[in-house]
Coordinates of C-alpha atoms in Angstrom, one line a residue:
X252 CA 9.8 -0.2 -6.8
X253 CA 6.9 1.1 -9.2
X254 CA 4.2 -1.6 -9.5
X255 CA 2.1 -2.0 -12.9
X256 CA -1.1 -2.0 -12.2
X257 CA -3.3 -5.0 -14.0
X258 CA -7.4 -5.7 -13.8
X259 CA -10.4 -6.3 -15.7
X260 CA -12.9 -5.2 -13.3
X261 CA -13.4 -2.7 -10.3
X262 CA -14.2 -6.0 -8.1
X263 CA -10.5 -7.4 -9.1
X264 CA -8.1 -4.7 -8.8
X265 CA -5.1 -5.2 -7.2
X266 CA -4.6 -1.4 -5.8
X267 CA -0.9 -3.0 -4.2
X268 CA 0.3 -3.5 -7.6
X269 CA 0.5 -6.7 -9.7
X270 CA 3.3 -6.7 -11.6
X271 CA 6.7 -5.4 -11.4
X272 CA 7.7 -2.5 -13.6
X273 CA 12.1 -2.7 -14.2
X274 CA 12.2 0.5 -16.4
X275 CA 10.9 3.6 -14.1
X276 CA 13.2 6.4 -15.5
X277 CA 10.8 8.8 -17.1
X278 CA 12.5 10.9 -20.1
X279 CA 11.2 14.4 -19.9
X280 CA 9.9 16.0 -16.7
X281 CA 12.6 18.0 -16.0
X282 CA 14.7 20.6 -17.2
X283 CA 17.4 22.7 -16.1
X284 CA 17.4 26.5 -16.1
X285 CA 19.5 27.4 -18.8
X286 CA 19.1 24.6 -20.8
X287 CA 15.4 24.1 -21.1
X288 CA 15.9 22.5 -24.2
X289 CA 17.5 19.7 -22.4
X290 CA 15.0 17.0 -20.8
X291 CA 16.4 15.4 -18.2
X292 CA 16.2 11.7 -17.5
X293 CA 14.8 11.2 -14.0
X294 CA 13.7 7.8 -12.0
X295 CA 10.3 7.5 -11.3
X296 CA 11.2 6.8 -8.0
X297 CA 13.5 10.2 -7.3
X298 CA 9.5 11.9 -6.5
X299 CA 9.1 10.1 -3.7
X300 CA 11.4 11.8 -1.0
X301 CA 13.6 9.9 1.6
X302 CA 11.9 9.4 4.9
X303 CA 15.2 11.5 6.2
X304 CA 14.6 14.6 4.1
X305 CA 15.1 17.5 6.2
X306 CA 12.3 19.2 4.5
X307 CA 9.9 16.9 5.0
X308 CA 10.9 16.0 8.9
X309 CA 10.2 19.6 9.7
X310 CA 6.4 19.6 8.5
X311 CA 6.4 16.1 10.6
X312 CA 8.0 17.9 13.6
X313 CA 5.6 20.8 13.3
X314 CA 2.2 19.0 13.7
X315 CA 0.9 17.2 16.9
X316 CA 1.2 13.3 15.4
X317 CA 0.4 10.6 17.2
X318 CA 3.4 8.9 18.0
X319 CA 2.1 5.4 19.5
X320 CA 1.5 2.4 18.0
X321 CA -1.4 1.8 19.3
X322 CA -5.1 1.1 17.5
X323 CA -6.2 3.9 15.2
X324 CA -3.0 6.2 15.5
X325 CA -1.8 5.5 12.2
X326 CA -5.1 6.1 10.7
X327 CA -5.2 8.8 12.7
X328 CA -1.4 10.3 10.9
X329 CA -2.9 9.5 7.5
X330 CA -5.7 11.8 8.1
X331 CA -3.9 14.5 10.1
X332 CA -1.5 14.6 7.4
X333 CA -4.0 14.7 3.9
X334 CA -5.9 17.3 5.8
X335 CA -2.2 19.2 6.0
X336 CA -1.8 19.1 2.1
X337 CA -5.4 20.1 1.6
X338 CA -5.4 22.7 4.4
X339 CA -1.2 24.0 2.9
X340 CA -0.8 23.6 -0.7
X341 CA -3.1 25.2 -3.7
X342 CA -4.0 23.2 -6.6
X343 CA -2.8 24.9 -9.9
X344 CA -2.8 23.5 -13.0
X345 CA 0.7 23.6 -15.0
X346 CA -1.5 24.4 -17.9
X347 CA -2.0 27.9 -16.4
X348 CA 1.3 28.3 -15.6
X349 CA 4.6 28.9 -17.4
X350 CA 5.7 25.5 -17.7
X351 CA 4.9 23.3 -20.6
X352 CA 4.7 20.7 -20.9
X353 CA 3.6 19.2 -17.5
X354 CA 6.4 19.4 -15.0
X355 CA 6.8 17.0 -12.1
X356 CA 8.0 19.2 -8.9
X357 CA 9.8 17.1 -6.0
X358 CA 8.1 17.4 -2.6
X359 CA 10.3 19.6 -1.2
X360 CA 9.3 21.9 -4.2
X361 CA 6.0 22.1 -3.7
X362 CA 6.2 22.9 0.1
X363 CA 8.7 25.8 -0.5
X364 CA 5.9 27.2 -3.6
X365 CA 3.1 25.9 -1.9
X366 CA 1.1 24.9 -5.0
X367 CA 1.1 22.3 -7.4
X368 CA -0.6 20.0 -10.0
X369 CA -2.2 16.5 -9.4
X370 CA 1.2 14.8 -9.2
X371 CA 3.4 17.4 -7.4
X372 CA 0.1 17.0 -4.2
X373 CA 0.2 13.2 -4.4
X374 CA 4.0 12.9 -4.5
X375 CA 4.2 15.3 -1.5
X376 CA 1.4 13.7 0.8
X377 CA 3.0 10.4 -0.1
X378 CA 6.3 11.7 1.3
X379 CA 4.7 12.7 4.4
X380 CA 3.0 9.7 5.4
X381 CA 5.7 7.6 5.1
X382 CA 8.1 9.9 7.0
X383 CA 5.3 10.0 9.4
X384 CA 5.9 5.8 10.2
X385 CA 3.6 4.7 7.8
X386 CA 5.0 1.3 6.3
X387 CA 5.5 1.8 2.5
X388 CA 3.3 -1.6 2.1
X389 CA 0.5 0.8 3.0
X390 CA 1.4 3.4 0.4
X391 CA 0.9 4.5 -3.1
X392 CA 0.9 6.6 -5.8
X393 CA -1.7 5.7 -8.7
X394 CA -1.4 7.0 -12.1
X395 CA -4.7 6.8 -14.0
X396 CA -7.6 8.4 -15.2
X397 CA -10.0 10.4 -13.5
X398 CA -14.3 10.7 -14.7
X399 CA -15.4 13.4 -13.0
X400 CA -19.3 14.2 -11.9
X401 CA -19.9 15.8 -15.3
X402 CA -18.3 11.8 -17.3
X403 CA -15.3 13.8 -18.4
X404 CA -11.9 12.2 -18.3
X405 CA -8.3 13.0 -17.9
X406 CA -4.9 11.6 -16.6
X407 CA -5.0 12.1 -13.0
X408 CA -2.2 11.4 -10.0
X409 CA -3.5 10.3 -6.7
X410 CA -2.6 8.8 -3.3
X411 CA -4.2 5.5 -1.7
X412 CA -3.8 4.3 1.5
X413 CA -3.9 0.7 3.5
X414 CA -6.0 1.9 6.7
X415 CA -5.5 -0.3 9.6
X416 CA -8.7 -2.6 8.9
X417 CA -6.8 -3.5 5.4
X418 CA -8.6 -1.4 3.2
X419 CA -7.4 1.1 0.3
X420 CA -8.3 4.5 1.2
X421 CA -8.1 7.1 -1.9
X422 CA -6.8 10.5 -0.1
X423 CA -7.4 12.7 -2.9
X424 CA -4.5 15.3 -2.6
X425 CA -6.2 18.3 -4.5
X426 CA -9.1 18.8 -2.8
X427 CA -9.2 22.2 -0.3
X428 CA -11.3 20.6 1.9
X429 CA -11.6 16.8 3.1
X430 CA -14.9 14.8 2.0
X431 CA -17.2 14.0 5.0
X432 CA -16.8 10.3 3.8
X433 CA -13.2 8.4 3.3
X434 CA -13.5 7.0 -0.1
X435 CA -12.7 3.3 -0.2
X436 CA -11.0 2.9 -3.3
X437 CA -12.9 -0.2 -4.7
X438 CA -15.9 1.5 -4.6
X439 CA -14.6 4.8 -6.3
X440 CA -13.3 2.6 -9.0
X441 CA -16.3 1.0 -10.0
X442 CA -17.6 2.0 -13.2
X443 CA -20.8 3.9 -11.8
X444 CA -19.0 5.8 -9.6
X445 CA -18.8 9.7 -10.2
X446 CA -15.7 10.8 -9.6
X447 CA -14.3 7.6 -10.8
X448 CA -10.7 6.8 -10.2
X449 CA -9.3 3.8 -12.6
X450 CA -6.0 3.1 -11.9
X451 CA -3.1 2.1 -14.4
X452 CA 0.0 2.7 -12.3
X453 CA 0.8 2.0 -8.3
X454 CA 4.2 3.2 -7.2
X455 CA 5.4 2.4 -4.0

């Protein structure tokens, strides 16, 4: 379910989504080799991989996660897991690349090249927390634009996260090493906040 993202102010966003979006196929991220002239019609939904993926169990397998239920262990995951995607997969651009335009890899993509753009980091770490138990109430991908520290803008793709006190979390999948802070997503979205994160889109 993707969920259209609606506000008119940092204070009132809803980062759970606040209205439901029935059209999520998205006409051109991917091609087929061969027939790159072909765009292929893909569900929004397809980039966020089954909790049974094979590929994605065996990075859960490989790491020491808590496996209780008990306070702070699924805080705990969420960390453990962001600090795998920073720690495991370079941030590249598609610009710099061969592929143009901007091409959407699956998760299971992106661990097997071990790089990726904004989207192909967010869709992966997304993957990972839900596989790791995470309810998908707790988890999102947001589609927006990014200000950074210099007030320049751009699309951006980015995960949040419901920590267990009920507050967004932004787990900013590009970085290559984890901010000393958490970054509460309210407070990254208001409008004097550098980066800034303003959402648009929340899929779930």
């Amino acid at each position: 379910m993707s969920n259209k993202q609606g506000h008119t102010s940092s204070n009132t966003i809803d980062w759970a989504g606040s209205r439901i979006l029935f059209h999520t196929v998205i006409p051109s991220k991917r091609r087929v080799i061969g027939n790159e002239d072909v765009l292929i019609p893909t569900d929004l939904r397809e980039w966020i991989t089954p909790i049974d993926s094979q590929e994605i169990r065996y990075v859960i397998d490989s790491l020491e996660l808590p496996h209780s239920k008990t306070s702070g262990d699924f805080d705990k995951r969420a960390k453990m897991l962001w600090q795998y995607v920073s720690a495991n997969i370079t941030y590249r651009p598609d610009e710099i690349g061969q592929r143009k335009p901007d091409f959407w890899q699956f998760p299971a993509e992106t661990l097997a090249i071990g790089k990726g753009d904004c989207e192909d980091c967010a869709f992966l770490l997304a993957s990972l927390l839900l596989a790791s138990g995470i309810s998908p109430f707790c988890v999102r991908v947001v589609f927006g634009v990014l200000i950074d520290y210099d007030g320049n803008s751009g699309g951006h793709t980015w995960p949040i996260y419901k920590d267990e006190k009920g507050v967004w979390r932004i787990l900013e999948s590009t970085l290559d090493q984890l901010p000393d802070k958490w970054p509460r997503a309210d407070e990254a979205a208001h409008e004097d906040a550098r980066p800034r994160y303003f959402p648009d889109i929340c899929l779930n």
